[in-house]
PDB file of C-alpha atoms and ligand atoms in Angstrom:
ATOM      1  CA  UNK A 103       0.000   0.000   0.000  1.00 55.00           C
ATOM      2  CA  UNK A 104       1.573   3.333  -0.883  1.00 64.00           C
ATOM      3  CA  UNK A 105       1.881   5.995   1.818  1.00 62.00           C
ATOM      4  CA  UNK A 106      -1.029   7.755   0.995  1.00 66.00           C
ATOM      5  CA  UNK A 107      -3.319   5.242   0.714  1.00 69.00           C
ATOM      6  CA  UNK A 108      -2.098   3.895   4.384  1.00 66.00           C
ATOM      7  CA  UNK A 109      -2.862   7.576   5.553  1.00 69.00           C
ATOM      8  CA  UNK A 110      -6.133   6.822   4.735  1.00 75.00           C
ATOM      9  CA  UNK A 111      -6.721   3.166   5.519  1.00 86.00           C
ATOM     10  CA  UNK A 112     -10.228   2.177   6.544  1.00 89.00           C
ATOM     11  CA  UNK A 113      -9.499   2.515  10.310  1.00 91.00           C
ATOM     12  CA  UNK A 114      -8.673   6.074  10.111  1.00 92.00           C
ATOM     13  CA  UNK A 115     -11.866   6.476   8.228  1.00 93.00           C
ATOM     14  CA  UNK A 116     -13.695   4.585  10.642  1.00 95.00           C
ATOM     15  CA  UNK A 117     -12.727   6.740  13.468  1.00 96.00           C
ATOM     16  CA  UNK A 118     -13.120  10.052  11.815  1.00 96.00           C
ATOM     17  CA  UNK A 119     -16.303   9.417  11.060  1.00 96.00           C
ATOM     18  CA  UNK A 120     -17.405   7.290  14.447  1.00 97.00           C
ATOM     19  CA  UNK A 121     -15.226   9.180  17.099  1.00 97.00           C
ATOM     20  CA  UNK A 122     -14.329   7.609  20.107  1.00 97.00           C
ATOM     21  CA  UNK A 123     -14.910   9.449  23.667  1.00 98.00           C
ATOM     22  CA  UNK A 124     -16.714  12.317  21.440  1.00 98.00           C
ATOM     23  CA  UNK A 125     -18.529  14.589  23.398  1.00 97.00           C
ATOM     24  CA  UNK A 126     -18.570  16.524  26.967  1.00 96.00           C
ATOM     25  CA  UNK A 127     -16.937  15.511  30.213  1.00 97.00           C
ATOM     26  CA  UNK A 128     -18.772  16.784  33.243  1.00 96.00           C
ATOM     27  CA  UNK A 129     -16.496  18.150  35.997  1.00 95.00           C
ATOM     28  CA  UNK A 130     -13.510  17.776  33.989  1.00 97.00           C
ATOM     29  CA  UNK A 131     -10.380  18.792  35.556  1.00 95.00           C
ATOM     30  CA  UNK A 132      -8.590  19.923  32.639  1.00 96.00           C
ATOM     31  CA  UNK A 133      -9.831  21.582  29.522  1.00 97.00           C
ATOM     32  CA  UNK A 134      -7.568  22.358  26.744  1.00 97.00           C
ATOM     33  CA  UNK A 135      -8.198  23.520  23.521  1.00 98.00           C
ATOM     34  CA  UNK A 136      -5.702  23.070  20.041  1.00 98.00           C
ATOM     35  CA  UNK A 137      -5.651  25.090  17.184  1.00 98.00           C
ATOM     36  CA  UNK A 138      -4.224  24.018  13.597  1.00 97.00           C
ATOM     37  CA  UNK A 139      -4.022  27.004  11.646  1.00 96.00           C
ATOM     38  CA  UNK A 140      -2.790  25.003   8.576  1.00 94.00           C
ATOM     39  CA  UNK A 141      -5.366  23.118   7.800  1.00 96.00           C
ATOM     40  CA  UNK A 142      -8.061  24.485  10.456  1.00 97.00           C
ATOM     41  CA  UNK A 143      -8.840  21.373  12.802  1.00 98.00           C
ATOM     42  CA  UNK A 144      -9.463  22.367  16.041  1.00 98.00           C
ATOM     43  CA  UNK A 145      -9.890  20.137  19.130  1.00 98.00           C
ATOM     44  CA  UNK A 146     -10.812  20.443  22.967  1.00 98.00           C
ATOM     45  CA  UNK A 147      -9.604  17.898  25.040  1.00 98.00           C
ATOM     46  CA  UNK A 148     -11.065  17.231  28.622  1.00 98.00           C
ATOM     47  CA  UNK A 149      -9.804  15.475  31.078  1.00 98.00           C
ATOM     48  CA  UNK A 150     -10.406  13.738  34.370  1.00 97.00           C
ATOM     49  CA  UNK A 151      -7.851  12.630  36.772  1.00 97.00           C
ATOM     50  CA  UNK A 152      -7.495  10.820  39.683  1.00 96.00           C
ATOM     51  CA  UNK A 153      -4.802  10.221  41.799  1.00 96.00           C
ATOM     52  CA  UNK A 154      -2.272  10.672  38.925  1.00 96.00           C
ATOM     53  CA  UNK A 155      -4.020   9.085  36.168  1.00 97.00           C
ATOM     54  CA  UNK A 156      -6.342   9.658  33.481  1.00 97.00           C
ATOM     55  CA  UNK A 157      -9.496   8.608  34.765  1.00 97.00           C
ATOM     56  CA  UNK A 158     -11.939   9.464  32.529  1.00 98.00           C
ATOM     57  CA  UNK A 159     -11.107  11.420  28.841  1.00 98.00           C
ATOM     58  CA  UNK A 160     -13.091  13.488  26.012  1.00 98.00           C
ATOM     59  CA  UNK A 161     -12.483  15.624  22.936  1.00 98.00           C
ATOM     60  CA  UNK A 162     -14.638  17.864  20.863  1.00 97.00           C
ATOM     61  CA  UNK A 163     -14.058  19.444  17.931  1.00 96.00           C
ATOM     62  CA  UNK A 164     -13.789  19.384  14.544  1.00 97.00           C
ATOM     63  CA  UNK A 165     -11.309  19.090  11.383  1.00 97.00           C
ATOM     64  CA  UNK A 166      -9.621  16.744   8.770  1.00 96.00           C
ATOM     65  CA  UNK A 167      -9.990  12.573   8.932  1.00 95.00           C
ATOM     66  CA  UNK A 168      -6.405  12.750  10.545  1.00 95.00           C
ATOM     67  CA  UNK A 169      -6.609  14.771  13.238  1.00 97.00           C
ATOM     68  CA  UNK A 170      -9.972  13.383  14.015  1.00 97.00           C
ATOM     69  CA  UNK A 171      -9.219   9.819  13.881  1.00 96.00           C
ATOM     70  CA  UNK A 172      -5.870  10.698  15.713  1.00 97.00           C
ATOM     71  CA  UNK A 173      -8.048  12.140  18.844  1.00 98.00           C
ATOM     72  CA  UNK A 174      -9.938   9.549  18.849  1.00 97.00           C
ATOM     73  CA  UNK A 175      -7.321   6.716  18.856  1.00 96.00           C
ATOM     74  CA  UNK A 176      -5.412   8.687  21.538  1.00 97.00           C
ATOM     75  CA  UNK A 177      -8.271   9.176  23.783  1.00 97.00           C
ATOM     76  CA  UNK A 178      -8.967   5.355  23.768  1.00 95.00           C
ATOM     77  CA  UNK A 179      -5.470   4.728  24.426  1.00 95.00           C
ATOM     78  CA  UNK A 180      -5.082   7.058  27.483  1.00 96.00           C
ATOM     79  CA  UNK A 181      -8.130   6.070  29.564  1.00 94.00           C
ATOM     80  CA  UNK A 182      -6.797   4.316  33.085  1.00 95.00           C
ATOM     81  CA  UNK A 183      -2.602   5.635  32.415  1.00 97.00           C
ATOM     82  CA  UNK A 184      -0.688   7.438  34.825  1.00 97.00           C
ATOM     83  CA  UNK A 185       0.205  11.210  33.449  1.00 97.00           C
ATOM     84  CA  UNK A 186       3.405  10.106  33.055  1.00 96.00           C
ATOM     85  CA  UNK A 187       2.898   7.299  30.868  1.00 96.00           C
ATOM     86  CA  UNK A 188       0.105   9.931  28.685  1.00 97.00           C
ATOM     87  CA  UNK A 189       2.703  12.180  28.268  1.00 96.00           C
ATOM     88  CA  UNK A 190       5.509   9.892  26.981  1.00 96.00           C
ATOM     89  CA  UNK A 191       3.171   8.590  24.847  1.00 96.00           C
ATOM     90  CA  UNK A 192       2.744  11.948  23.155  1.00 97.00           C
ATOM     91  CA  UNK A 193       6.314  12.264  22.849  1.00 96.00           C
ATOM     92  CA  UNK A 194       6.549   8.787  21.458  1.00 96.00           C
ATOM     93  CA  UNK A 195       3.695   9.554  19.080  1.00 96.00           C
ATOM     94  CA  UNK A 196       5.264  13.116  18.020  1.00 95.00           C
ATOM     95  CA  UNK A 197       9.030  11.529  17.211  1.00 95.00           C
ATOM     96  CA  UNK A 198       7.025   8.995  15.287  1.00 95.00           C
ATOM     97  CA  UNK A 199       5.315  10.760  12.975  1.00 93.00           C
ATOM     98  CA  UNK A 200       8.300  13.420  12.335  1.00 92.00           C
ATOM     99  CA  UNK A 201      10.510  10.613  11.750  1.00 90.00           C
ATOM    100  CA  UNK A 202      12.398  10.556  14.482  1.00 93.00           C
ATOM    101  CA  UNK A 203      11.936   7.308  15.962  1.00 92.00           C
ATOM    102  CA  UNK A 204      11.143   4.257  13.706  1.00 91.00           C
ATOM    103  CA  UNK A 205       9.258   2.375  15.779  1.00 91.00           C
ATOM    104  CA  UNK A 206       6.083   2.479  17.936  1.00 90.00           C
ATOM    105  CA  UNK A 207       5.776   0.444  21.066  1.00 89.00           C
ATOM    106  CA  UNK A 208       3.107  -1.835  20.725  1.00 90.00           C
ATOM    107  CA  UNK A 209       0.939  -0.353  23.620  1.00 89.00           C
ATOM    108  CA  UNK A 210       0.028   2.270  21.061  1.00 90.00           C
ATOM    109  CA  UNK A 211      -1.094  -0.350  18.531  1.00 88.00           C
ATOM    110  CA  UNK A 212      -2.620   0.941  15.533  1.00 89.00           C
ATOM    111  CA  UNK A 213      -1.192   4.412  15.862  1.00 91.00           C
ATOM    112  CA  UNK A 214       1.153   2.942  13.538  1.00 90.00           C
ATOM    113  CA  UNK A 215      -1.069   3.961  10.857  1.00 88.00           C
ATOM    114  CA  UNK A 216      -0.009   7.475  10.997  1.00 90.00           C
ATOM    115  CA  UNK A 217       3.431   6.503  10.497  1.00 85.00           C
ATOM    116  CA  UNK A 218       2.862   7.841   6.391  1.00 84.00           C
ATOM    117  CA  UNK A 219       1.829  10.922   7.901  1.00 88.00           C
ATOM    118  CA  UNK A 220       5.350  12.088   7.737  1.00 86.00           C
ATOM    119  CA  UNK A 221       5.715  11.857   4.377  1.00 86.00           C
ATOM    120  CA  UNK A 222       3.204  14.944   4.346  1.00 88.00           C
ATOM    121  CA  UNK A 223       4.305  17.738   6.726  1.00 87.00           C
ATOM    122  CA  UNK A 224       0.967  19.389   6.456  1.00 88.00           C
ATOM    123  CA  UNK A 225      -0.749  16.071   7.762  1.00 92.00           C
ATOM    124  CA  UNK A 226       1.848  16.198  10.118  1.00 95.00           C
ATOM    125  CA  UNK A 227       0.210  19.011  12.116  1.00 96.00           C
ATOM    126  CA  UNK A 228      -3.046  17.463  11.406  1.00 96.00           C
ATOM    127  CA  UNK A 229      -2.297  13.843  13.346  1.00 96.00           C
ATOM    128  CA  UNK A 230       0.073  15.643  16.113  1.00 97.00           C
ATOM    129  CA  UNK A 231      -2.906  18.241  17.131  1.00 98.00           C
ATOM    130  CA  UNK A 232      -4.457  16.098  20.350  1.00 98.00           C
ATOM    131  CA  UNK A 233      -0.993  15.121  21.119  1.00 98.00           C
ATOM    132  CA  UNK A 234      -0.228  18.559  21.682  1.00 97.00           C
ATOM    133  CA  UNK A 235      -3.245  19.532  22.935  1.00 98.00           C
ATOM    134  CA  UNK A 236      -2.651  17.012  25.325  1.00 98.00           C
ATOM    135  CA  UNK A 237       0.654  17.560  26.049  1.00 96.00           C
ATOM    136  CA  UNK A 238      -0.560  21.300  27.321  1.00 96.00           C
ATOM    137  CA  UNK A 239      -3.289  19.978  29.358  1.00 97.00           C
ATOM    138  CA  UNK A 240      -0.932  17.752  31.385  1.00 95.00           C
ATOM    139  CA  UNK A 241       1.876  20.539  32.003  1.00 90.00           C
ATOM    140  CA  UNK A 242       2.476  21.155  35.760  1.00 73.00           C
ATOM    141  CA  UNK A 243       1.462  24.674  35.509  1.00 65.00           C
ATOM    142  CA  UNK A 244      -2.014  22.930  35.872  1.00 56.00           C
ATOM    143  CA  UNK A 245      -1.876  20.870  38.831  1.00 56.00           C
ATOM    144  CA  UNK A 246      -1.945  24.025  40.854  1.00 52.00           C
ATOM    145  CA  UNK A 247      -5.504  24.707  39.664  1.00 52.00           C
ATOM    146  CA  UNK A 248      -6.529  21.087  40.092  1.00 50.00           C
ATOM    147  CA  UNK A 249      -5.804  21.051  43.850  1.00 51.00           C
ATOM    148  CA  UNK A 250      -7.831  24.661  44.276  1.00 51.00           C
ATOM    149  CA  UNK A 251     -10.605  22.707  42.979  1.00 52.00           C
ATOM    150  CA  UNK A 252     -10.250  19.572  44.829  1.00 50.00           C
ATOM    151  CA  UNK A 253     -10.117  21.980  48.138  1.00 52.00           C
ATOM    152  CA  UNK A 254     -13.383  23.555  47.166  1.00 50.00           C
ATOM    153  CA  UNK A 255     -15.377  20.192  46.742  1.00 45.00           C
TER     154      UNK A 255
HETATM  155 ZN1   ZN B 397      -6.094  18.495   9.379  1.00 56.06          ZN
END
């Protein structure tokens, strides 16, 4: 299969157009929202956590097959991981798709499928958008208002 046509394999397509974890998160404790000026996706990411992991996790949004199906395979791979192991992943899966790691550890399964993303650096944005939307919802800058809000309830 050539690169594009792996870009667009029926699983991508599947995912775009039935998105996982699609929708609102009540009493999330992080909200984050992307922005992919290139090609104009745009996704919200919400998250729950709990004791250091991802307890719950949602995304809105809207935008190309890629990015979609990306947030949706991400947010079905992050439910029930520590914050650590989220953001490695979205290191892992940003090296990937720029090429600068050839392999994906099989935890991530078939994330592989964006590995011809790289072949087309303005898809590249498109498949990297919830990772680093994610990546900003998980920075430590934000625990500080997740404990104000734990001491309220
Ligand atoms: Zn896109």
């Amino acid at each position: 299969m050539d690169a594009l046509g792996e870009l667009y394999s029926e699983l991508i397509l599947e995912h775009y157009t039935h998105p996982r974890n699609y929708g609102d998160l009540p009493g999330a404790d992080r909200v984050e929202e992307g922005y992919n000026q290139s090609c104009g996706d745009r996704v919200v990411l919400l998250l729950k956590l709990r004791d250091g992991r991802i307890e719950d996790i949602r995304f809105r949004g809207y935008g190309c097959a890629i990015s979609i199906a990306s947030a949706s395979l991400m947010t079905e791979h992050l439910k029930g991981r520590t914050i650590q192991e989220a953001r490695a992943f979205a290191q892992e899966f940003k090296d990937f798709v720029t090429g600068k790691r050839e392999k994906l550890s099989p935890t991530l399964g078939p994330l592989v499928l964006f590995r011809g993303v790289g072949r087309f650096p303005m898809r590249v944005k498109c498949a990297t958008l919830p990772w680093h939307t994610l990546s900003l919802a998980l920075e430590e800058k934000n625990a500080s208002q997740e404990e104000e809000e734990k001491e309220i309830t």
